Short mmCIF file of C-alpha atoms in Angstrom, two decimals:
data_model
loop_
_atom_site.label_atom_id
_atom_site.label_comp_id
_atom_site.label_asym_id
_atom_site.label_seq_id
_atom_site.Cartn_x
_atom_site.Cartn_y
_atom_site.Cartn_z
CA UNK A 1418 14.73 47.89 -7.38
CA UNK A 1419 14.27 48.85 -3.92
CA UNK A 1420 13.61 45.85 -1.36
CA UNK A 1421 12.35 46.47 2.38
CA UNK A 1422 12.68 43.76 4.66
CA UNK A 1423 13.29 43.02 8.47
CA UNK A 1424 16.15 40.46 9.23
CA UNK A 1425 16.37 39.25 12.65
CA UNK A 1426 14.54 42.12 13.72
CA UNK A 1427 15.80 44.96 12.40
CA UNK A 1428 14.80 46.80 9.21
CA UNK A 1429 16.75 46.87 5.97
CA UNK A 1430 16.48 48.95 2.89
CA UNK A 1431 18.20 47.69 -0.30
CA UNK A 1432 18.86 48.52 -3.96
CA UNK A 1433 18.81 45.41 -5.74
CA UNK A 1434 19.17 43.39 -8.73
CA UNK A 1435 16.48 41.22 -9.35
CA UNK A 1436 18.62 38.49 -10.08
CA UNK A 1437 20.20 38.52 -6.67
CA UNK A 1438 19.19 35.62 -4.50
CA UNK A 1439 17.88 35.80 -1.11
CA UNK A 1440 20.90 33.72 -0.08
CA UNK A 1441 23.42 35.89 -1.88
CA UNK A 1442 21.66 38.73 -0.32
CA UNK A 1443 22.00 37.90 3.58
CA UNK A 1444 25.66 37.22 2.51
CA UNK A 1445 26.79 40.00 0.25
CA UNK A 1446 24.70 42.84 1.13
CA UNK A 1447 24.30 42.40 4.81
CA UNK A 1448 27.35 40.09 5.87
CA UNK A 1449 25.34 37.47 7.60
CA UNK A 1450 27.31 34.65 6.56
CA UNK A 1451 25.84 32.26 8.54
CA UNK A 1452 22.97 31.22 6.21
CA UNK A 1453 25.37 28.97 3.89
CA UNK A 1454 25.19 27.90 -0.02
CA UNK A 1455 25.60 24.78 -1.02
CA UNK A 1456 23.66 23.31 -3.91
CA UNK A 1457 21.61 26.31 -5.24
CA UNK A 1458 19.27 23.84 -6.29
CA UNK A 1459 17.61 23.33 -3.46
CA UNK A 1460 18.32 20.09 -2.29
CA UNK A 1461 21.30 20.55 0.50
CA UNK A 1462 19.32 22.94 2.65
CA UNK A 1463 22.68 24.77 3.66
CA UNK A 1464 20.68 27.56 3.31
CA UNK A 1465 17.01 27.63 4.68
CA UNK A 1466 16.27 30.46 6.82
CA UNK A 1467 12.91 31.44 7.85
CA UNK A 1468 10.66 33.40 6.20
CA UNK A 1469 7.36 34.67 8.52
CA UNK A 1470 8.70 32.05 10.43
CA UNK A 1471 8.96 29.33 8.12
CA UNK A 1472 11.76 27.38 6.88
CA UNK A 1473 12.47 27.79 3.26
CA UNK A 1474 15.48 27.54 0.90
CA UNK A 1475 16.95 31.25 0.54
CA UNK A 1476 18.78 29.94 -2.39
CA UNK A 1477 15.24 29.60 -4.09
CA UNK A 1478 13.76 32.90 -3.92
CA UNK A 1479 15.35 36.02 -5.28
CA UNK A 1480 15.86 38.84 -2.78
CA UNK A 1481 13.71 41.09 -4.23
CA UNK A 1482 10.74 38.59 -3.31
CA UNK A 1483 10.99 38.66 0.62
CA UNK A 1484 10.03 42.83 0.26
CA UNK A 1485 7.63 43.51 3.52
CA UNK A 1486 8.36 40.38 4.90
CA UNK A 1487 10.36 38.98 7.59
CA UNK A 1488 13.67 36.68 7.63
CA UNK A 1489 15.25 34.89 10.48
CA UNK A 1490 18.65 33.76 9.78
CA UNK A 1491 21.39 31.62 12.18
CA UNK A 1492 22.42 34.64 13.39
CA UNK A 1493 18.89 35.72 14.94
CA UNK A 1494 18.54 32.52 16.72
CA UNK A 1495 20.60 33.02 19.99
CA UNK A 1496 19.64 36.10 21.74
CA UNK A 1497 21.13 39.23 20.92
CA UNK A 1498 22.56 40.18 24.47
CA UNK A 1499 25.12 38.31 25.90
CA UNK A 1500 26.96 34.98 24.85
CA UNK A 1501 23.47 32.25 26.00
CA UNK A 1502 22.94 30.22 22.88
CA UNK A 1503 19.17 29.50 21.46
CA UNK A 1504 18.21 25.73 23.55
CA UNK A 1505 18.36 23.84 20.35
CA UNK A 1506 22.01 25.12 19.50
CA UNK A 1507 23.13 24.49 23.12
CA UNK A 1508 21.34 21.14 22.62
CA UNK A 1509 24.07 20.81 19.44
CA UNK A 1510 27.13 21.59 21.16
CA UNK A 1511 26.16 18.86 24.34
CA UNK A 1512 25.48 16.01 22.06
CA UNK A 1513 27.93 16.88 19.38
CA UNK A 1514 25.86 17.43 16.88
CA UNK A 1515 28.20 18.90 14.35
CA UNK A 1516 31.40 18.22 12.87
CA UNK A 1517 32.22 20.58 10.09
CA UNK A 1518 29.50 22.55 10.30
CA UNK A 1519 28.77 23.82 7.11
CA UNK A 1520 24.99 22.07 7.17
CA UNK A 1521 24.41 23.38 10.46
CA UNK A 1522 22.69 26.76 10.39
CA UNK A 1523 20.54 25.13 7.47
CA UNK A 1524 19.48 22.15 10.26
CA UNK A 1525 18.95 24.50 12.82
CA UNK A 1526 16.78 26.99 11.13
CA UNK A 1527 14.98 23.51 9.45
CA UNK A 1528 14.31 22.05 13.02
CA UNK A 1529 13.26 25.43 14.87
CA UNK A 1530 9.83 25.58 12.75
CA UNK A 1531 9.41 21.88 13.30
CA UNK A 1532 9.71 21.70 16.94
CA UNK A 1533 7.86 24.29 17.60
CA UNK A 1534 4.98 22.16 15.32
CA UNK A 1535 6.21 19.10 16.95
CA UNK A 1536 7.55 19.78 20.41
CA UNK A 1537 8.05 15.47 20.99
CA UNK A 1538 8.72 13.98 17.68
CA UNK A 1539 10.18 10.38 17.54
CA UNK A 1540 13.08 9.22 15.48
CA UNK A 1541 11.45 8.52 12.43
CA UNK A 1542 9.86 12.12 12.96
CA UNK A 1543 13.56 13.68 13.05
CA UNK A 1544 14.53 12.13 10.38
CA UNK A 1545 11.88 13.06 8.27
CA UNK A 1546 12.24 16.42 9.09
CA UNK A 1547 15.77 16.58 8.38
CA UNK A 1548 15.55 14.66 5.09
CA UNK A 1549 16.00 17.82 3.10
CA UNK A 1550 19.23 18.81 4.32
CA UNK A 1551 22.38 17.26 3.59
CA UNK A 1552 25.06 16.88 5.83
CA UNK A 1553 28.38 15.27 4.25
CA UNK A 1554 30.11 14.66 7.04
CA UNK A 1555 27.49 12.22 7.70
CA UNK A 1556 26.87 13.06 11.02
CA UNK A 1557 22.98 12.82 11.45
CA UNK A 1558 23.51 10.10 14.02
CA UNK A 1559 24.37 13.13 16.76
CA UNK A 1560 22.18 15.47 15.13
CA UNK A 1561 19.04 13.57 15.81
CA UNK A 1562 20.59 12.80 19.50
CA UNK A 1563 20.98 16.41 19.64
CA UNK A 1564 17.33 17.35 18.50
CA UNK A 1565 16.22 14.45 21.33
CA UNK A 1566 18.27 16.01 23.44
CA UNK A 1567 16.66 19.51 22.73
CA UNK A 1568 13.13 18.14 23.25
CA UNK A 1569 13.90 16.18 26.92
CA UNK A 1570 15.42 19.87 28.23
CA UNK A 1571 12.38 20.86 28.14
CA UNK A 1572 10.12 17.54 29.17
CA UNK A 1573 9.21 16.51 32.07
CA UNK A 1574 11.97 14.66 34.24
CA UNK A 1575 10.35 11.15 34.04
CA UNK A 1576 10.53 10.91 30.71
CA UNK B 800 26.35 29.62 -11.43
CA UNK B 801 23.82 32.33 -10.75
CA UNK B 802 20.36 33.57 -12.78
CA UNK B 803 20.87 35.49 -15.71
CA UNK B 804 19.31 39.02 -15.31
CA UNK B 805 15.54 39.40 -16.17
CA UNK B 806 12.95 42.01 -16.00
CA UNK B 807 10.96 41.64 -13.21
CA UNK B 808 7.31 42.78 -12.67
CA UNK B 809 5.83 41.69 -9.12
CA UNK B 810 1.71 42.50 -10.24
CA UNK B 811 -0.72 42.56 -7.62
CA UNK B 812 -3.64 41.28 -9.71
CA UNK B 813 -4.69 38.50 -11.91
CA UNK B 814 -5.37 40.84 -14.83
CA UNK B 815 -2.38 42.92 -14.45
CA UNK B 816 -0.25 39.17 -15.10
CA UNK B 817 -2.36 38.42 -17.81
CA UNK B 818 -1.86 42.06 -19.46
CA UNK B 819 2.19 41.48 -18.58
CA UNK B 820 2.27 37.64 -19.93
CA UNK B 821 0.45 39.23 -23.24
CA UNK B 822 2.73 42.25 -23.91
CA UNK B 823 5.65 40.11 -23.46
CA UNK B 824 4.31 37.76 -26.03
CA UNK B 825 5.62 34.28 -25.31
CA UNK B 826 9.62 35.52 -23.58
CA UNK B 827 8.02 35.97 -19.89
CA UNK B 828 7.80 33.38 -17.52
CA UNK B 829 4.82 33.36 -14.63
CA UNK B 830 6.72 32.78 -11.02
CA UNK B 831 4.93 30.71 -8.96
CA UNK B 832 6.39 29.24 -6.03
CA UNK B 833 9.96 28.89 -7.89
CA UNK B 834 11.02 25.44 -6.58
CA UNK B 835 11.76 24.29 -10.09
CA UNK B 836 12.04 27.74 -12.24
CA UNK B 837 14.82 29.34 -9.69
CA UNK B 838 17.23 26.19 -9.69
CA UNK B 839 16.80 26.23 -13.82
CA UNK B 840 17.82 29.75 -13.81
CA UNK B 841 20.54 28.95 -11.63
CA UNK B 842 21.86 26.91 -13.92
CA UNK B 843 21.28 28.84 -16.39
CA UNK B 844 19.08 25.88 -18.12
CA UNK B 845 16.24 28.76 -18.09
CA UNK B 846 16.95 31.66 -19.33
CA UNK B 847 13.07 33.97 -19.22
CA UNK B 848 14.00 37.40 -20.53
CA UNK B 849 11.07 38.52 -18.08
CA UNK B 850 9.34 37.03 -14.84
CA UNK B 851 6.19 38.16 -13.62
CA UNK B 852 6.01 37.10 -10.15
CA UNK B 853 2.22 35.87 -8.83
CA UNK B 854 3.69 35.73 -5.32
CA UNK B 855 1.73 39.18 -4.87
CA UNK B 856 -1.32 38.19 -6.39
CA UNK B 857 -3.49 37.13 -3.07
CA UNK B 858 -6.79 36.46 -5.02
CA UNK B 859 -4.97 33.24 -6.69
CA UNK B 860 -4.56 32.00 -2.87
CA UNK B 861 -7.67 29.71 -1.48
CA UNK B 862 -9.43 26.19 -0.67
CA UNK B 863 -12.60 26.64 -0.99
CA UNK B 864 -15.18 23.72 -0.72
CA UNK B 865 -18.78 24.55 -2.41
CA UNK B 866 -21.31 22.07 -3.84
CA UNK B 867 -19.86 21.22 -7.08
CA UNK B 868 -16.51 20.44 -4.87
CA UNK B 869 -13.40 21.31 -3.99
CA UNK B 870 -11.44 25.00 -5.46
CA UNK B 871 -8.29 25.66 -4.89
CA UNK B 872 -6.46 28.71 -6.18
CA UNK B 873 -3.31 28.19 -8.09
CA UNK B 874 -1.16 30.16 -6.03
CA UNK B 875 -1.98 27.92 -2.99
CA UNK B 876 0.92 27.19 -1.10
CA UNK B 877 1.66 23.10 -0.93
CA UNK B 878 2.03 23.19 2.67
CA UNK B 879 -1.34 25.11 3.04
CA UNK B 880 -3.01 22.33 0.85
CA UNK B 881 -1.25 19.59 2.86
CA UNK B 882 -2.77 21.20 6.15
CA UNK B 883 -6.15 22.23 5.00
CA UNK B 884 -9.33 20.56 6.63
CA UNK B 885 -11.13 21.09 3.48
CA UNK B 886 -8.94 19.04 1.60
CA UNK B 887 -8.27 15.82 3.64
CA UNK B 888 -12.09 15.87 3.74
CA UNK B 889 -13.05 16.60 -0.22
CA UNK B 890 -9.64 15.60 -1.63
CA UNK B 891 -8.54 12.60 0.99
CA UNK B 892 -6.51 11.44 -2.54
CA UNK B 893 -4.56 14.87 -2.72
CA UNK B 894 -3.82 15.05 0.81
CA UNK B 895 -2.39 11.57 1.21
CA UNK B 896 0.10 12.57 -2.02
CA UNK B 897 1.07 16.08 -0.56
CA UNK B 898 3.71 14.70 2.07
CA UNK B 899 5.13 12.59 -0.51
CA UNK B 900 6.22 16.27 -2.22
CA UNK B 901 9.95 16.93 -1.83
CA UNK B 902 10.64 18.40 1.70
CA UNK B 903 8.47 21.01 4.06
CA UNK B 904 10.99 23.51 3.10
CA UNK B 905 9.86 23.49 -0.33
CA UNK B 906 6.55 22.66 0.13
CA UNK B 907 6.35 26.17 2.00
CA UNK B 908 7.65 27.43 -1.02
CA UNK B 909 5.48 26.05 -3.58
CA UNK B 910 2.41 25.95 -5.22
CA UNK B 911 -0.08 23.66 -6.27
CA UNK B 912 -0.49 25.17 -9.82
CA UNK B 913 3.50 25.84 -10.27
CA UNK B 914 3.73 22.26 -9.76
CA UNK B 915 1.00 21.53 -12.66
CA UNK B 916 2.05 24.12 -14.73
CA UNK B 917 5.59 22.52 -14.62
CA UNK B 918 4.07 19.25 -15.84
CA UNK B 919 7.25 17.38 -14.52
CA UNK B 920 7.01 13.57 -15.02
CA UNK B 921 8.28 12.73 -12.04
CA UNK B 922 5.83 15.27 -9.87
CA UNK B 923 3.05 13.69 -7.90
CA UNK B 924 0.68 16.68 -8.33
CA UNK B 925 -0.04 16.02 -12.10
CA UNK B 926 -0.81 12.22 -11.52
CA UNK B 927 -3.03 12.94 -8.29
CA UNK B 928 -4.77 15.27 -10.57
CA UNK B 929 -5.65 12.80 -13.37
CA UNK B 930 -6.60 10.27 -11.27
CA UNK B 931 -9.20 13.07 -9.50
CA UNK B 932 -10.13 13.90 -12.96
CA UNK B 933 -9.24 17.43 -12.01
CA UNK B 934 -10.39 20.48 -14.16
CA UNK B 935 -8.19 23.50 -14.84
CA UNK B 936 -9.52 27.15 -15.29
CA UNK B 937 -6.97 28.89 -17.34
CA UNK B 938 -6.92 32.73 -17.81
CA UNK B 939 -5.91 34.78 -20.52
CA UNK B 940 -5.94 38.80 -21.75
CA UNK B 941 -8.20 36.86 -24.69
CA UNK B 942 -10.75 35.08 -22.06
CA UNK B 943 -11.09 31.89 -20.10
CA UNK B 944 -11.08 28.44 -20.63
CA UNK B 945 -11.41 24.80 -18.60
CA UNK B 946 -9.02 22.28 -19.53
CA UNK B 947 -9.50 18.83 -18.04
CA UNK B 948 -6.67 17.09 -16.70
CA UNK B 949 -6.53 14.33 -19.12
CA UNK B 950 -6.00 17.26 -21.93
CA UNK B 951 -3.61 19.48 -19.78
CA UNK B 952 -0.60 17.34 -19.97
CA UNK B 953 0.96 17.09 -23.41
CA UNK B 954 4.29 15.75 -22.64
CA UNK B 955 7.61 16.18 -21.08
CA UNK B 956 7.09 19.69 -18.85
CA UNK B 957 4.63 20.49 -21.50
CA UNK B 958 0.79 21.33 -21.10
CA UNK B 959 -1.63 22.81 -23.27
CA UNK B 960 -1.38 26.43 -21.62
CA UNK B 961 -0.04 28.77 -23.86
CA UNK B 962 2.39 31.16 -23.47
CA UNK B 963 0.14 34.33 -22.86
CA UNK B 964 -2.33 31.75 -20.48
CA UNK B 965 -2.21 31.44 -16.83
CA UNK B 966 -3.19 28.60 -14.72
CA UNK B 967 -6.11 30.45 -12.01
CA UNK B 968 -7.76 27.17 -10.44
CA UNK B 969 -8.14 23.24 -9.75
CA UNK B 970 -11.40 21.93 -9.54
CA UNK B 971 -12.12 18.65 -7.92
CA UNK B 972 -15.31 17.19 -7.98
CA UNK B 973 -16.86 15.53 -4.98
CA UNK B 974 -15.77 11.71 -4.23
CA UNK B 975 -18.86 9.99 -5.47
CA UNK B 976 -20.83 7.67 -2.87
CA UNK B 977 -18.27 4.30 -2.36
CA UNK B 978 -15.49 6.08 -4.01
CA UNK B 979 -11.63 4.98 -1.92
CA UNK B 980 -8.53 6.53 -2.89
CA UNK B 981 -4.97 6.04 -2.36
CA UNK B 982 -1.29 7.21 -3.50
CA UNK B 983 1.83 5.14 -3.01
CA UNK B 984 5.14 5.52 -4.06
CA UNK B 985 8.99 4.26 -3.91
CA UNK B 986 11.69 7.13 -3.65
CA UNK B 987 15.16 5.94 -3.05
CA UNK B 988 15.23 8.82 0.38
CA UNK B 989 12.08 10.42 1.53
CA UNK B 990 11.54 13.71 -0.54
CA UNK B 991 13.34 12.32 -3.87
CA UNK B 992 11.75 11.93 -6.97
CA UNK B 993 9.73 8.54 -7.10
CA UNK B 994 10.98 5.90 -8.78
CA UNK B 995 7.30 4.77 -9.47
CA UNK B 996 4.34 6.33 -8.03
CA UNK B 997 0.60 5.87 -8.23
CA UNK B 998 -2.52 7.37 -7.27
CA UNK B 999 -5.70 5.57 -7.71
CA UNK B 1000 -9.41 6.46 -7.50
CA UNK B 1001 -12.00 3.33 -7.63
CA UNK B 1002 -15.37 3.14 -7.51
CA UNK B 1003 -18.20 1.07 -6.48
CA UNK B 1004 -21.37 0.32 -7.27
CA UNK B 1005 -24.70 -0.83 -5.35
CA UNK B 1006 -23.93 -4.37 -5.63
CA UNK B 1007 -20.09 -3.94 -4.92
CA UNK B 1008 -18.82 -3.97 -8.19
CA UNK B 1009 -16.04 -2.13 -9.35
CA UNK B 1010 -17.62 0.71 -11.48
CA UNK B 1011 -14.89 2.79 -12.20
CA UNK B 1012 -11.05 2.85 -11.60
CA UNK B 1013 -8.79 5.46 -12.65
CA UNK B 1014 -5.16 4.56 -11.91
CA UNK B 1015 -2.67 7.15 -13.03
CA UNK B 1016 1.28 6.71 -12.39
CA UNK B 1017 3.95 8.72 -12.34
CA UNK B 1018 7.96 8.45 -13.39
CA UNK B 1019 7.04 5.98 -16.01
CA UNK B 1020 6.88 8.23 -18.64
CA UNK B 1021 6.47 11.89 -20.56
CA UNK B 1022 4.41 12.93 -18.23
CA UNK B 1023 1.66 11.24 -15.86
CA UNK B 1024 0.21 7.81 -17.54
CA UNK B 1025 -3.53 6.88 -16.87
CA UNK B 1026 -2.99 3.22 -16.52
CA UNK B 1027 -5.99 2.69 -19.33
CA UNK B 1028 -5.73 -1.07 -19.26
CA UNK B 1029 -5.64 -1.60 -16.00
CA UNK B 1030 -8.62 0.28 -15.56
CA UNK B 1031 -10.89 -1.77 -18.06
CA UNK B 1032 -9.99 -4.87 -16.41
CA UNK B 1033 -11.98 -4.05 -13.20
CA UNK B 1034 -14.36 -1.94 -14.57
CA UNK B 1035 -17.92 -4.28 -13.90
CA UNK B 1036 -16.22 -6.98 -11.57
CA UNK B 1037 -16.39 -7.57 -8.23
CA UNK B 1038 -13.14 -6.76 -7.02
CA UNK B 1039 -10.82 -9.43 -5.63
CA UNK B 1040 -7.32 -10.26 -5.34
CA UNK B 1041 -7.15 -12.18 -8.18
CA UNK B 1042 -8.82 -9.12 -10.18
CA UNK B 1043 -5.94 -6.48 -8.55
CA UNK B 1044 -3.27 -8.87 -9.53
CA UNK B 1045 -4.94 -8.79 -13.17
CA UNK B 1046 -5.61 -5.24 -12.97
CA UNK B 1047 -1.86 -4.77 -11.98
CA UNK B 1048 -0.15 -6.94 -14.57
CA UNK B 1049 -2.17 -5.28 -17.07
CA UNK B 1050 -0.55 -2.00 -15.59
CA UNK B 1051 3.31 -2.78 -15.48
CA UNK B 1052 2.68 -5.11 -19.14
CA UNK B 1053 0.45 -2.77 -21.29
CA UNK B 1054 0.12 0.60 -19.64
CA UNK B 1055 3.41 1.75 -19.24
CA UNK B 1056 6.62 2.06 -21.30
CA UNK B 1057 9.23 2.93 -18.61
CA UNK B 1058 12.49 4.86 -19.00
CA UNK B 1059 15.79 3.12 -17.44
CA UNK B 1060 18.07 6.16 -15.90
CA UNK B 1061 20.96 6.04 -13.35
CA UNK B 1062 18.17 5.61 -10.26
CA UNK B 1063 16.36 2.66 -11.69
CA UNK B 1064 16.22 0.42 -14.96
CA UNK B 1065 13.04 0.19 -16.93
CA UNK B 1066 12.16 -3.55 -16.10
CA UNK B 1067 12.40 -2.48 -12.27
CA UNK B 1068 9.80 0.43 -12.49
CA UNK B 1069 7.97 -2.25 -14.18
CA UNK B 1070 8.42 -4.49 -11.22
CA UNK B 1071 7.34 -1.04 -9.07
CA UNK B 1072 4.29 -0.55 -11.36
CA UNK B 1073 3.39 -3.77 -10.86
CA UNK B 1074 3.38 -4.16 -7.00
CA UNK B 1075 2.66 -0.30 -6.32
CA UNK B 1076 -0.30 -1.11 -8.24
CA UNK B 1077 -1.41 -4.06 -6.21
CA UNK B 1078 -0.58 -2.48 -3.03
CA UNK B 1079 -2.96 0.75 -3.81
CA UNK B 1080 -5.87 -0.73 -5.54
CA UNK B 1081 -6.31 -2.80 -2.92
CA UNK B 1082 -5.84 0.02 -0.36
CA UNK B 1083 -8.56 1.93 -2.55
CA UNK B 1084 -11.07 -0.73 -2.29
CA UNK B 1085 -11.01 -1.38 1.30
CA UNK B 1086 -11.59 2.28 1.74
CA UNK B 1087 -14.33 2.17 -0.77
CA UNK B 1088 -16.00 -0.49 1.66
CA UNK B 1089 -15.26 -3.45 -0.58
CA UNK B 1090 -15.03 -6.65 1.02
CA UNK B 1091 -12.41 -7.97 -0.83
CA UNK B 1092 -12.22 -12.42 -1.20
CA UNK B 1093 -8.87 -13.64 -0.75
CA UNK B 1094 -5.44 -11.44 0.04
CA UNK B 1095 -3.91 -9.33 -2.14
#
């Protein structure tokens, strides 16, 4: 079957197997590696992406299913030009917010969708969010420190 | 592991499902949202020789709020349902549960009916619907039928729709006049499966007493449990703490049979049943505008 869909911004055309899954696809057929698989049951969140610009687990949708729509990926995060990193990934990398990083690109593509819902969220808030991803190094102390950190770059200074 | 290949069939209409479901007679498997069907076939637990994928279908996606109640379209996203106005005012029950669902991410994902349809014990969506006394409209190539809730779930992931039949709506009444609501439950991490969970729909009348209760729990069995029992022992009194604790030992003692697995024993969902119960019904009354002697 033929699938049409835009991936960060530019348009794909595909022959596919049904079977494929969206994950597999963003690896396999267009070598965006970035959106990792973990559990492909849907409860690591290695692999959320975005899809019309919410998050959802790519490992739970077959590629054929995201025809005509649109899917933001790690890789579509930062922009394009240049070497400037998306604020929340920059965020990341000041508060060491990652160790391995395999769960990474799943938190950050969780977290985008939710801050721009929630642009001040409290702990408890953060952690909520991120309860559907998994990260096995355990690091979530620096990852919510790092989503904090992400929110007060773009506060006001006396808070 | 990876899905085993299928045929796949992406219809853009109600009838064109039913006419796919029919001609496959009984080996094709509706796609709703896919949060439970994709990770089976992943595994290879599920195995549909054909999907026909409602995802297209946009007449299956709506909340619509009309006399007779609240309608919402199988194919409604969880995440719209969470968010929806009409809901938190017609369903306040449902929307209280909807967070409880597994994570945003999959709420985004799926669907209200793919979630009933499923009929998974541990889901919250089948107990919040008993306890509503929801109706189902189900659609076949041979005509349409309502099924109430109470009839709909037969068992472990097993409801009365057949194999050619489609899930098309959820009906919810309209909260009668001193009706409260709520839904509680105990998951090891947010998102999890429950332990124990509960919903609960009470009812008063003129003179404050209890006139109905409908207390429906989840993870304690084949499928959702209406907590019968419980129900009869407030049914007529005023309600009090001393009833709730009655109410609630009847629950955890003669309502429920529990399973023990790795992530809790059966005498500790009891425990849950029993102080889940408590917690809710007493929740429920104060929002039904009982004034409630003693603590619970």
């Amino acid at each position: 079957m033929t699938l049409g869909v835009t991936v960060n911004g530019a348009r794909y055309e595909r022959a596919v197997e049904p079977r494929l899954l969206l994950s597999d696809f963003l690896r396999h057929e267009l070598g965006l590696t970035g959106t990792h698989v973990g559990c492909e049951h849907g409860v690591c969140g290695a692999c959320t992406v975005l899809l019309d610009g919410e998050a959802v687990r790519s490992c739970l949708m077959f590629a054929i299913q995201a025809d005509e729509h649109e899917i933001t990926t790690v890789e579509g995060l930062a922009p394009s030009s240049g070497d400037t990193l998306h604020p929340l990934q920059a965020a990341f990398r000041e508060a060491h917010g990652l160790q391995c990083g395999f769960c990474t690109p799943g938190v950050l593509m969780t977290l985008v969708p939710f801050l721009r819902d929630h642009p001040d969220p409290d702990e408890r808030a953060i952690r909520e969010a991120l309860s559907g991803n998994l990260c096995r190094c355990t690091g979530y102390q620096n990852i919510v420190v790092a989503v904090r950190h992400a929110c007060d770059a773009h506060s006001t200074p006396d808070r | 592991m990876k899905p085993a290949a299928f045929e796949y069939f992406a219809p853009a209409t109600v009838d064109q499902a039913l006419a796919l479901l029919a001609a496959h007679g009984g080996e094709a498997k509706p796609l709703a949202g896919g949060q439970s069907l994709i990770p089976a076939m992943n595994f290879r637990l599920a195995r549909p020789r054909a999907l026909v994928d409602l995802n297209r279908i946009a007449e299956l996606s709506y909340i619509r709020s009309a006399k007779g109640g609240t309608t919402i379209g199988a194919m409604t996203r969880q995440r719209a349902v969470e968010q929806s106005d009409v809901v938190t005012r017609g369903a306040p029950l449902l929307a209280e549960a909807m967070p409880a669902i597994a994570h945003p991410q999959i709420r985004n994902r799926g669907t209200i009916g793919g979630s009933l349809a499923h009929a998974d014990p541990s889901a919250e969506l089948p107990a919040v619907m008993l306890a509503l006394d929801a109706a189902f409209r189900a659609r076949s190539v041979t005509g349409e039928r309502t099924i109430p809730a109470s009839e709909f779930f037969k068992g472990m992931l097993e409801t009365a729709l057949a194999p050619d039949e489609l899930l098309v709506e959820i009906g919810l009444r309209p909260m009668p006049d001193r009706s409260g609501t709520a839904f509680l439950e105990v998951a090891r991490r947010h998102g999890d499966y429950a332990l124990v969970g509960i919903a609960v729909v009470v009812t008063l009348d003129g003179q404050g007493r209890c006139k109905a209760a409908r207390i429906a729990l989840l993870s304690v069995g084949d499928g959702p449990v209406l907590a019968v029992e419980a129900g009869k022992t407030l049914t007529g009194q005023v309600p009090s703490a001393e009833m709730v604790r009655a109410a609630a030992d009847a629950a955890a003692t003669r309502d429920v049979d529990p399973p023990s697995d790795i992530h809790a024993s059966a005498a500790y969902r009891r425990r849950l049943v029993a102080v889940l119960t408590r917690r809710a019904l007493g929740r429920a009354f104060e929002r039904a505008g009982a004034t409630q002697r003693g603590r619970s």
